[in-house]
């Protein structure tokens, strides 16, 4: 009563037990003994494979991968069409997705995993190339029309769940669907059973079989055929529907029984369809199998004459009769007239005839007292006349029979020839019908797969459209012929594009930004497969980074280019400001008369003023990049000074007039005052410290 419960029960009783490359030895036997012949026959053609009962698709994908591995470099030259069907719609949906759990690594070695699988969330997915080879559809293998002209059928571990009658039916279907010398691949627990007349074993251990060149036993694929039935004329007298007494009807019946001659209605085959009156004196059932044929029911003396008169009427379609047929019953003789009249009724599907029997009075011999010679003469004469008539009749019958036999022989040959032609045509029609059914099933399967892929394509197209529209970056995609495929809304203003520009060559557009050698740059990226990044400025002085990348397909083919323009004006201006600030700072430092050093948070010298280099008679190479306490002969390697510099870098603490008295190289003993200030912070150097040095030696000597 509950449809959903029926569906649940249906899915519960299905057995979806399968795996990738289950029984590896069987696949190796298939590669050694079936694939070579299949590929040889398919040179320049198409390889067609059917996997009925595919469950969630592991078997179909394993077969496709095994065939691709066998083909090697020829994989792209020979097209492969692999149909995989199952009665379980949920399993087919999983098969189309081709996503399997991570534990498949136990059955798939690393080379196959890397070549034919893609890592996705929750497991591995069969790559797109293999998935596009396989067409999945819902099908009942025992009832729906099969595919045809197949090189290989892989039906592993399905037959073991079918009864013997259904197994034989499915094997006959497989035999019909395969090409001559096509291969059948079964599971380890299955065999062809009683169908050794249809398949020959190639590898009995691994269950690889070859189709024998015999006619497939005809069996329709579960499609009912209605045979029109020809209505048979019913000559029975229809009684009134009401059961009340009908005087007219009863009077007719009485007259027919007592006064109307006996007769029968027959068809052109002399089969009795209806009896009229009392026919017992003329007809009786013959011994053996019951029959309503007139010739088999006629009494013996009537057979010859009755056969002749009926055939004459059938041939000429005109009334025919015979009179004075002598009918002997025990010691009593009777003369019988037979009349055959065609029934003219346009509603009858075939000609019918009315045969009437009528008794004649037998002449009585007069004068018992007459002498023997006198009484014998008329009797002898009558017998002689009758004998002569009989001879003439027999001669005519013989001639007629010979003519009829010759006509029948000729007609029989023609009928036999026509029958053979009709049988041949019928077989061709049956074959054409089954091929049409198979083609129709194949088209339905392909249509189902195309619908599924159309849904995936629509979803992917929607995702791409939303991604491009939400990306706040001008992007243009062009094909290898440099024709525009699509672009983002942000590209319309910058490159002066409109919706009708899709399909136009890139050289036709006039962008609002000058990109030097634009077309040549795109062609170079496509040909050299190297991205190109450059910066350009538009008419408003706005900076953009033009990035051109090769467009790569899923199978790593170059199919055009992707052009993106990123707004880098703020970054460019920030860099300019930083550069100007640095130049300004360096100019200030250079203008200060006292020696200055700029240190990073590790007390490494970032910059030194010209006054410092002149005062201490050193070069930039000796100073920049070195730690401050390693400069000169260690004149700044004073623990207290290092501590003050570290505090200034870390906490911003300032200090002034730290006295350093030291014997400086090339200067002698001098007294210096050192001051420290935190001046800036950068991502690269962290906190920077300005170290100012003042020589106060002369001042102290004066004091």
XYZ file of C-alpha atoms in Angstrom:
703
model
C 0.000 0.000 0.000
C 3.006 2.340 0.477
C 5.111 2.988 -2.595
C 8.183 4.279 -0.679
C 8.257 1.071 1.378
C 8.221 -0.989 -1.808
C 11.218 0.966 -3.077
C 13.026 0.472 0.226
C 12.376 -3.272 0.084
C 13.532 -3.358 -3.540
C 16.872 -1.746 -2.653
C 17.262 -3.941 0.449
C 17.065 -7.216 -1.476
C 19.608 -6.115 -4.119
C 23.146 -7.393 -3.593
C 25.760 -4.751 -4.473
C 28.946 -6.699 -3.767
C 31.795 -5.622 -6.031
C 35.264 -4.116 -5.990
C 37.953 -2.533 -8.138
C 40.027 -5.184 -9.922
C 38.371 -7.997 -8.023
C 40.146 -11.269 -8.909
C 43.227 -9.689 -10.468
C 44.240 -12.975 -12.127
C 40.995 -12.983 -14.114
C 41.751 -9.528 -15.525
C 45.244 -10.669 -16.461
C 43.756 -13.656 -18.335
C 41.368 -11.281 -20.115
C 44.280 -9.055 -21.172
C 46.236 -12.044 -22.479
C 43.503 -14.011 -24.265
C 40.693 -11.606 -25.216
C 42.096 -8.093 -25.627
C 44.586 -8.983 -28.425
C 41.854 -10.342 -30.701
C 39.402 -7.566 -29.789
C 41.975 -4.861 -30.580
C 43.050 -6.584 -33.821
C 39.449 -6.687 -35.056
C 38.867 -3.080 -33.979
C 41.833 -1.527 -35.824
C 40.393 1.722 -37.176
C 36.985 0.848 -35.758
C 35.185 0.905 -32.436
C 35.442 -1.361 -29.372
C 32.047 -1.976 -27.756
C 31.741 -3.496 -24.282
C 28.724 -4.204 -22.066
C 28.843 -4.712 -18.285
C 25.360 -5.857 -17.127
C 24.787 -5.861 -13.369
C 27.517 -3.247 -12.896
C 26.341 -2.248 -9.381
C 28.259 0.880 -8.260
C 30.597 0.819 -11.273
C 33.842 -0.693 -9.964
C 33.724 -3.558 -12.464
C 33.125 -1.248 -15.441
C 35.903 1.155 -14.467
C 38.312 -1.745 -13.824
C 37.611 -3.086 -17.305
C 38.135 0.355 -18.872
C 41.426 0.853 -17.002
C 42.662 -2.637 -17.943
C 41.883 -1.978 -21.621
C 43.598 1.440 -21.555
C 46.678 -0.139 -19.974
C 46.723 -2.824 -22.671
C 46.339 -0.289 -25.493
C 49.113 1.927 -24.175
C 50.021 4.491 -26.845
C 47.098 3.324 -29.032
C 44.546 4.361 -26.397
C 43.690 7.576 -28.201
C 43.562 6.005 -31.667
C 40.860 3.378 -31.007
C 37.545 4.722 -29.641
C 36.019 2.707 -26.805
C 32.313 2.543 -25.923
C 31.582 0.851 -22.602
C 27.946 0.409 -21.554
C 27.311 -0.406 -17.899
C 23.783 -1.194 -16.690
C 22.067 -2.255 -13.507
C 18.530 -2.522 -12.190
C 19.412 -0.373 -9.145
C 19.035 3.358 -9.894
C 20.857 4.415 -6.697
C 23.844 2.255 -7.603
C 23.927 3.784 -11.098
C 24.034 7.294 -9.596
C 27.063 6.288 -7.481
C 28.692 4.698 -10.515
C 28.332 7.886 -12.568
C 30.036 9.924 -9.821
C 32.910 7.406 -9.673
C 33.933 8.330 -6.102
C 35.189 5.490 -3.895
C 36.543 5.357 -0.305
C 40.221 5.641 0.534
C 40.549 1.933 1.317
C 40.699 1.170 -2.441
C 44.456 1.738 -2.142
C 44.587 -1.863 -0.874
C 43.381 -3.125 -4.287
C 44.908 -0.491 -6.608
C 48.672 -0.142 -6.881
C 50.231 3.292 -6.767
C 50.826 3.624 -10.533
C 47.149 3.047 -11.344
C 46.103 5.290 -8.479
C 48.242 8.139 -9.780
C 47.272 7.660 -13.444
C 43.546 6.954 -13.278
C 42.338 8.441 -9.956
C 42.049 11.914 -8.468
C 42.173 12.556 -4.727
C 38.958 14.199 -3.526
C 37.381 14.820 -0.167
C 36.529 11.497 1.435
C 38.270 9.232 -1.071
C 39.342 8.901 -4.702
C 37.477 9.689 -7.930
C 37.956 8.014 -11.305
C 39.487 10.635 -13.565
C 37.389 12.326 -16.221
C 38.901 10.499 -19.197
C 37.872 7.066 -17.876
C 34.447 8.309 -16.739
C 33.707 9.678 -20.214
C 34.363 6.234 -21.710
C 31.621 4.640 -19.576
C 27.891 5.127 -20.163
C 25.713 4.091 -17.197
C 21.972 3.374 -17.384
C 19.189 1.538 -15.563
C 18.255 -1.733 -17.292
C 16.649 -5.104 -16.536
C 18.993 -7.540 -18.270
C 16.355 -10.302 -18.441
C 13.535 -8.179 -19.861
C 14.818 -5.060 -21.606
C 16.351 -5.288 -25.111
C 20.111 -5.884 -24.982
C 22.876 -3.976 -26.728
C 24.172 -5.430 -29.991
C 27.393 -5.846 -32.004
C 29.462 -6.154 -28.837
C 33.108 -7.253 -28.634
C 32.962 -8.188 -24.954
C 30.337 -8.790 -22.269
C 31.542 -8.810 -18.670
C 28.840 -10.269 -16.437
C 30.580 -11.295 -13.237
C 28.711 -12.645 -10.226
C 25.238 -11.843 -11.527
C 24.201 -15.242 -12.883
C 24.706 -16.899 -9.474
C 21.693 -14.952 -8.184
C 19.418 -16.098 -11.041
C 17.434 -19.319 -11.318
C 18.318 -21.941 -13.970
C 15.574 -20.853 -16.402
C 16.530 -17.200 -16.136
C 20.235 -18.063 -16.467
C 19.595 -19.834 -19.782
C 17.524 -16.902 -21.029
C 20.258 -14.380 -20.128
C 22.973 -16.502 -21.778
C 20.908 -16.652 -24.981
C 20.594 -12.857 -24.848
C 24.378 -12.545 -24.424
C 24.952 -14.838 -27.406
C 22.672 -12.676 -29.541
C 24.302 -9.394 -28.394
C 27.912 -10.437 -29.146
C 29.641 -10.066 -32.484
C 30.948 -13.224 -34.174
C 33.895 -14.417 -32.043
C 32.868 -12.007 -29.276
C 33.994 -12.758 -25.709
C 31.983 -13.466 -22.542
C 33.649 -12.813 -19.163
C 31.987 -14.457 -16.129
C 32.689 -14.551 -12.401
C 34.748 -17.232 -10.689
C 31.638 -18.963 -9.281
C 29.749 -18.943 -12.618
C 29.756 -21.010 -15.791
C 27.813 -21.324 -19.045
C 26.084 -24.434 -17.643
C 23.974 -26.174 -20.273
C 24.785 -23.597 -22.962
C 28.002 -25.198 -24.213
C 26.380 -25.173 -27.654
C 26.542 -21.357 -27.640
C 29.960 -20.634 -26.066
C 33.399 -22.237 -26.162
C 35.796 -22.015 -23.215
C 38.943 -19.935 -23.839
C 40.128 -20.030 -20.223
C 37.844 -22.276 -18.119
C 39.662 -21.400 -14.897
C 39.264 -17.629 -15.251
C 35.838 -17.941 -16.983
C 36.664 -16.418 -20.372
C 34.430 -17.762 -23.169
C 34.102 -17.259 -26.940
C 30.837 -17.040 -28.875
C 30.247 -20.000 -31.194
C 29.092 -19.419 -34.758
C 25.630 -20.888 -34.279
C 22.171 -19.370 -34.671
C 20.927 -17.850 -31.446
C 17.751 -19.592 -30.227
C 15.014 -17.079 -30.906
C 13.430 -15.559 -27.856
C 11.681 -12.179 -27.718
C 13.035 -9.649 -25.258
C 9.951 -9.510 -23.055
C 7.913 -7.477 -25.556
C 4.395 -8.835 -26.032
C 3.294 -9.326 -29.637
C -0.388 -9.330 -30.406
C -1.418 -11.670 -33.229
C -4.699 -10.642 -34.855
C -7.201 -13.439 -34.907
C -9.300 -13.995 -38.045
C -12.948 -14.182 -37.108
C -14.551 -17.527 -37.999
C -18.026 -17.416 -39.407
C -20.605 -18.850 -37.053
C -23.446 -20.518 -38.920
C -25.300 -21.633 -35.845
C -28.865 -20.445 -35.726
C -29.006 -17.660 -33.188
C -31.841 -18.413 -30.805
C -33.854 -15.525 -29.490
C -32.425 -13.930 -26.366
C -35.658 -14.446 -24.518
C -36.365 -17.991 -23.368
C -40.117 -17.718 -23.869
C -41.922 -19.871 -26.418
C -41.561 -18.595 -30.002
C -44.109 -20.357 -32.241
C -42.457 -19.262 -35.458
C -39.061 -20.489 -34.318
C -40.474 -23.860 -33.209
C -42.352 -24.291 -36.494
C -39.162 -23.630 -38.500
C -37.278 -26.190 -36.438
C -40.003 -28.802 -37.020
C -40.098 -28.219 -40.774
C -36.304 -28.369 -40.993
C -36.212 -31.628 -39.068
C -38.973 -33.407 -41.055
C -39.114 -31.902 -44.527
C -35.908 -29.998 -45.335
C -33.189 -32.179 -46.987
C -30.149 -33.018 -44.895
C -27.039 -30.942 -45.549
C -23.878 -29.350 -44.177
C -22.082 -26.012 -44.547
C -18.362 -26.326 -45.359
C -15.454 -24.002 -46.083
C -12.990 -24.272 -48.948
C -10.966 -26.815 -46.968
C -14.017 -29.100 -46.753
C -14.264 -28.639 -42.983
C -17.855 -28.901 -41.729
C -18.968 -25.724 -39.977
C -22.656 -26.500 -39.482
C -25.070 -29.446 -39.796
C -28.609 -29.015 -41.206
C -31.297 -31.720 -40.819
C -30.621 -35.430 -40.336
C -27.202 -36.203 -41.869
C -26.748 -39.580 -40.189
C -27.619 -41.660 -43.297
C -24.847 -39.918 -45.250
C -22.184 -38.995 -42.696
C -20.660 -40.788 -39.731
C -17.584 -40.223 -37.542
C -14.536 -42.095 -38.789
C -12.344 -44.212 -36.486
C -9.239 -42.553 -34.976
C -8.668 -38.899 -34.231
C -11.859 -36.853 -34.265
C -12.320 -34.743 -37.382
C -15.037 -32.570 -38.956
C -13.624 -32.920 -42.472
C -16.396 -33.827 -44.918
C -14.335 -36.452 -46.766
C -13.405 -38.180 -43.520
C -17.022 -38.288 -42.322
C -18.747 -39.314 -45.605
C -19.862 -42.918 -45.897
C -17.654 -45.033 -48.168
C -19.914 -45.268 -51.289
C -20.323 -41.465 -51.341
C -16.637 -40.510 -51.074
C -15.643 -40.562 -54.753
C -18.673 -38.768 -56.141
C -18.882 -36.376 -53.192
C -15.197 -35.424 -53.538
C -15.618 -34.750 -57.257
C -18.728 -32.615 -56.979
C -17.425 -30.558 -54.060
C -14.086 -29.847 -55.771
C -15.882 -28.833 -58.931
C -17.996 -26.356 -57.009
C -14.957 -24.980 -55.185
C -13.045 -24.603 -58.456
C -15.810 -23.036 -60.491
C -17.572 -21.165 -57.643
C -20.808 -22.329 -59.242
C -23.469 -24.884 -58.257
C -22.567 -28.511 -58.986
C -24.477 -31.818 -58.552
C -24.393 -35.563 -58.963
C -27.505 -37.754 -59.319
C -28.221 -41.398 -58.749
C -25.301 -42.204 -56.476
C -26.002 -45.742 -55.250
C -25.697 -46.111 -51.476
C -25.846 -49.700 -50.173
C -26.816 -50.261 -46.524
C -26.848 -53.931 -45.529
C -29.347 -55.504 -48.000
C -31.058 -52.223 -48.749
C -29.956 -49.962 -51.624
C -30.705 -46.224 -52.002
C -30.049 -43.643 -54.690
C -28.802 -40.258 -53.502
C -28.581 -36.856 -55.181
C -25.818 -34.477 -54.011
C -25.958 -30.714 -54.706
C -23.223 -28.218 -53.783
C -24.108 -24.522 -53.856
C -21.734 -21.568 -53.030
C -23.008 -19.201 -50.322
C -22.859 -15.613 -51.542
C -22.266 -13.328 -48.567
C -19.793 -10.448 -48.812
C -19.381 -10.419 -45.019
C -17.821 -13.895 -45.042
C -13.994 -13.833 -44.806
C -13.662 -16.844 -47.168
C -15.939 -18.826 -49.539
C -18.393 -21.286 -47.988
C -20.605 -23.926 -49.583
C -23.893 -25.692 -48.785
C -23.868 -29.469 -49.455
C -27.389 -31.016 -49.686
C -28.161 -34.738 -49.640
C -31.503 -35.984 -51.094
C -32.783 -39.575 -51.501
C -34.330 -40.773 -54.777
C -36.877 -43.657 -55.114
C -35.321 -46.958 -56.259
C -37.127 -48.416 -59.348
C -38.948 -51.695 -58.536
C -38.615 -54.631 -60.986
C -42.204 -55.669 -62.292
C -43.653 -59.198 -62.647
C -42.269 -61.768 -60.336
C -43.794 -64.417 -62.711
C -41.789 -63.262 -65.694
C -39.254 -65.696 -67.001
C -35.608 -65.506 -65.862
C -34.252 -64.325 -69.194
C -36.864 -61.586 -69.488
C -36.198 -60.294 -65.994
C -32.443 -60.569 -66.319
C -32.067 -58.518 -69.549
C -33.016 -55.128 -68.091
C -30.891 -55.756 -65.004
C -27.886 -56.762 -67.081
C -28.346 -53.735 -69.313
C -28.581 -51.449 -66.296
C -25.460 -52.963 -64.781
C -23.571 -52.642 -68.059
C -24.649 -49.011 -68.421
C -23.663 -48.344 -64.847
C -20.311 -50.055 -65.385
C -19.653 -48.030 -68.520
C -20.592 -44.822 -66.743
C -18.368 -45.786 -63.867
C -15.435 -46.464 -66.196
C -15.926 -43.160 -67.925
C -16.231 -41.421 -64.618
C -13.126 -43.134 -63.242
C -11.202 -42.205 -66.385
C -12.254 -38.601 -66.015
C -11.437 -38.722 -62.337
C -8.000 -40.179 -63.123
C -7.328 -37.503 -65.725
C -8.632 -34.848 -63.403
C -6.558 -36.270 -60.565
C -3.411 -36.292 -62.720
C -4.045 -32.711 -63.757
C -4.764 -31.780 -60.186
C -1.647 -33.587 -58.960
C 0.468 -31.767 -61.523
C -1.063 -28.451 -60.522
C -0.630 -29.319 -56.876
C 2.980 -30.350 -57.445
C 3.679 -27.075 -59.218
C 1.759 -25.125 -56.616
C 3.542 -27.002 -53.840
C 6.926 -26.092 -55.303
C 5.867 -22.480 -55.592
C 4.461 -22.529 -52.077
C 7.606 -24.169 -50.748
C 9.752 -21.568 -52.483
C 7.493 -18.794 -51.231
C 7.527 -20.308 -47.775
C 11.331 -20.367 -47.741
C 11.411 -16.750 -48.898
C 8.841 -15.790 -46.306
C 10.754 -17.658 -43.632
C 13.950 -15.900 -44.666
C 12.165 -12.540 -44.702
C 10.606 -13.326 -41.341
C 13.999 -14.160 -39.864
C 15.437 -10.953 -41.310
C 12.517 -8.995 -39.891
C 12.969 -10.651 -36.496
C 16.680 -9.861 -36.576
C 15.993 -6.299 -37.706
C 13.355 -5.959 -35.002
C 15.722 -7.177 -32.310
C 18.521 -4.956 -33.637
C 16.111 -2.039 -33.629
C 15.141 -2.851 -30.060
C 18.807 -3.057 -29.118
C 19.562 0.213 -30.884
C 16.598 1.831 -29.179
C 17.822 0.597 -25.806
C 21.285 1.881 -26.615
C 19.877 5.271 -27.595
C 17.837 5.374 -24.400
C 20.971 4.533 -22.420
C 23.045 7.172 -24.180
C 20.232 9.688 -23.739
C 20.088 8.900 -20.031
C 23.830 9.400 -19.756
C 23.676 12.624 -21.771
C 20.949 13.951 -19.493
C 23.111 13.177 -16.479
C 26.111 14.878 -18.055
C 23.976 17.813 -19.153
C 22.949 18.316 -15.530
C 26.607 18.171 -14.457
C 27.552 20.574 -17.254
C 24.791 22.988 -16.299
C 25.895 22.895 -12.669
C 29.535 23.464 -13.631
C 28.513 26.298 -15.972
C 26.475 27.934 -13.201
C 29.404 27.596 -10.804
C 31.734 29.166 -13.373
C 29.336 32.031 -14.105
C 28.915 32.780 -10.409
C 32.661 32.579 -9.846
C 33.439 34.947 -12.705
C 30.713 37.412 -11.777
C 31.762 37.468 -8.112
C 35.482 37.848 -8.883
C 36.235 41.571 -8.757
C 38.914 41.194 -11.421
C 38.696 41.850 -15.176
C 39.215 38.407 -16.788
C 38.998 37.437 -20.471
C 39.215 33.852 -21.769
C 40.223 33.336 -25.403
C 40.524 30.173 -27.495
C 43.575 28.997 -29.448
C 42.255 31.008 -32.407
C 42.252 34.136 -30.177
C 38.456 34.400 -30.313
C 36.811 35.590 -27.107
C 34.995 32.823 -25.199
C 33.801 34.680 -22.132
C 34.704 37.557 -19.843
C 33.776 38.922 -16.437
C 31.566 42.009 -15.996
C 34.584 43.940 -14.675
C 36.334 43.480 -18.034
C 33.608 45.281 -19.966
C 34.660 48.835 -19.011
C 38.417 48.349 -18.963
C 38.635 46.467 -22.272
C 35.623 48.120 -23.925
C 33.639 44.873 -24.311
C 29.934 44.153 -24.752
C 27.998 40.875 -24.566
C 27.974 40.441 -28.364
C 31.793 40.406 -28.429
C 31.790 36.723 -27.441
C 33.090 34.838 -30.465
C 34.842 37.840 -31.988
C 38.635 37.821 -32.494
C 40.722 39.598 -29.881
C 42.192 41.895 -32.529
C 38.748 43.433 -33.182
C 38.376 44.993 -29.732
C 39.715 48.452 -28.874
C 40.507 48.404 -25.137
C 40.516 51.502 -22.988
C 44.017 50.609 -21.850
C 47.104 50.459 -24.027
C 48.719 47.023 -23.814
C 51.896 46.882 -25.933
C 51.985 43.949 -28.396
C 48.807 42.565 -26.864
C 47.986 39.988 -29.563
C 51.616 38.877 -29.968
C 51.938 38.443 -26.210
C 48.867 36.183 -26.039
C 50.110 34.089 -28.987
C 53.519 33.758 -27.320
C 51.981 32.493 -24.074
C 49.916 29.862 -25.959
C 52.894 28.675 -28.009
C 55.548 28.760 -25.267
C 53.231 27.705 -22.385
C 54.825 30.366 -20.190
C 52.844 32.957 -18.242
C 53.505 36.618 -18.947
C 53.221 39.354 -16.304
C 53.679 43.036 -17.091
C 52.434 46.396 -15.834
C 50.669 49.045 -17.880
C 49.051 52.399 -17.145
C 45.710 53.536 -18.512
C 44.744 56.951 -19.835
C 43.908 58.168 -16.312
C 47.348 57.240 -15.033
C 45.991 54.158 -13.251
C 48.395 51.201 -12.986
C 47.356 47.629 -13.830
C 49.198 44.315 -13.759
C 48.452 42.376 -16.981
C 48.807 38.630 -16.393
C 48.436 36.161 -19.292
C 48.310 32.426 -18.485
C 47.917 29.400 -20.796
C 44.423 27.802 -20.670
C 44.855 24.113 -19.749
C 42.153 21.430 -20.094
C 41.593 18.530 -17.683
C 43.838 16.288 -19.836
C 46.602 18.963 -19.813
C 46.041 20.300 -23.349
C 46.603 23.994 -24.136
C 43.315 25.383 -25.447
C 43.745 29.138 -25.372
C 44.716 31.723 -22.794
C 43.351 33.509 -19.697
C 43.961 37.257 -19.452
C 43.591 38.951 -16.067
C 44.112 42.638 -15.263
C 44.762 43.371 -11.589
C 44.544 46.902 -10.198
C 47.957 47.619 -8.661
C 47.645 51.396 -8.586
C 47.500 51.638 -4.781
C 50.418 49.255 -4.426
C 52.403 51.102 -7.055
C 51.741 54.467 -5.419
C 52.601 53.043 -2.004
C 55.911 51.787 -3.332
C 56.576 55.180 -4.892
C 55.765 56.895 -1.602
C 58.055 54.509 0.264
C 60.840 55.074 -2.221
C 60.427 58.837 -1.984
C 60.354 58.696 1.813
C 63.503 56.582 1.812
C 65.241 58.984 -0.540
C 64.062 61.896 1.618
C 65.348 60.229 4.777
C 68.641 59.347 3.200
C 69.001 62.957 2.052
C 68.368 64.186 5.603
C 70.843 61.703 7.036
C 73.401 62.749 4.465
C 72.883 66.410 5.379
C 73.435 65.917 9.139
C 76.984 66.822 10.200
C 77.208 64.229 12.982
C 77.851 60.551 12.142
C 74.636 58.475 12.048
C 73.896 54.744 11.874
C 70.497 53.085 11.297
C 70.258 49.668 13.010
C 67.617 46.913 12.782
C 66.247 45.059 15.808
C 69.307 42.732 15.752
C 71.634 45.763 15.822
C 72.761 45.137 12.272
C 73.678 48.260 10.274
C 71.056 49.115 7.646
C 72.327 52.560 6.663
C 75.312 54.812 7.441
C 75.589 58.535 6.827
C 78.376 59.970 4.719
C 79.597 61.861 7.825
C 80.089 58.481 9.603
C 82.030 57.016 6.726
C 84.228 60.142 6.521
C 84.766 60.524 10.259
C 85.780 56.890 10.880
C 87.453 56.508 7.493
C 85.511 53.336 6.468
C 83.534 52.232 3.402
C 79.913 51.160 2.981
C 81.044 47.604 2.212
C 82.807 47.409 5.559
C 79.855 48.897 7.414
C 76.476 47.935 5.914
C 75.134 44.531 6.965
C 77.548 44.123 9.898
C 76.633 44.029 13.551
C 77.373 47.339 15.236
C 79.565 45.778 17.937
C 81.795 44.253 15.273
C 82.563 47.537 13.500
C 86.130 48.801 13.502
C 88.170 47.199 16.284
C 85.150 46.667 18.528
C 84.783 50.265 19.599
C 81.011 49.843 20.065
C 81.236 46.415 21.740
C 80.292 47.838 25.116
C 77.755 45.682 27.055
C 75.971 48.670 28.535
C 75.672 50.315 25.100
C 74.323 47.098 23.568
C 71.750 46.870 26.365
C 70.591 50.452 25.774
C 70.282 49.839 22.019
C 68.217 46.668 22.633
C 65.853 48.539 24.988
C 65.441 51.293 22.442
C 64.559 48.736 19.680
C 62.184 46.754 21.862
C 60.506 49.412 24.016
C 61.282 52.706 22.299
C 63.337 53.946 25.284
C 65.553 56.877 24.326
C 69.037 57.603 25.672
C 71.462 60.545 25.228
C 75.140 61.281 25.635
C 76.415 57.806 26.455
C 80.177 58.393 26.750
C 82.503 56.115 24.802
C 86.276 56.678 25.087
C 88.251 54.414 22.788
C 91.374 54.168 20.665
C 89.778 54.245 17.221
C 91.653 52.951 14.151
C 93.201 55.778 12.118
C 91.886 58.314 14.700
C 93.631 57.470 17.908
C 92.030 57.892 21.295
C 88.806 59.828 21.032
C 85.775 60.555 23.223
C 82.350 60.084 21.656
C 78.814 60.772 22.895
C 76.247 58.232 21.631
C 72.451 58.866 21.539
C 69.700 56.424 20.523
C 66.163 56.869 19.151
C 63.534 54.393 17.792
C 62.729 55.844 14.377
C 60.568 53.339 12.415
C 59.180 49.815 12.085
C 59.176 47.679 8.926
C 58.019 44.118 8.203
C 61.496 43.145 7.096
C 63.687 44.863 9.728
C 61.267 45.242 12.631
C 61.985 48.195 14.945
C 64.831 50.408 13.701
C 67.146 52.482 15.876
C 68.910 55.701 14.914
C 72.357 55.782 16.557
C 73.838 59.320 16.626
C 77.556 59.815 17.395
C 79.198 63.131 18.395
C 83.003 63.607 18.772
C 83.595 65.700 21.969
C 87.337 65.065 22.334
C 88.351 68.648 21.667
C 85.693 70.007 23.954
C 86.906 67.863 26.844
C 90.525 68.841 26.285
C 89.529 72.510 26.418
C 87.711 71.961 29.671
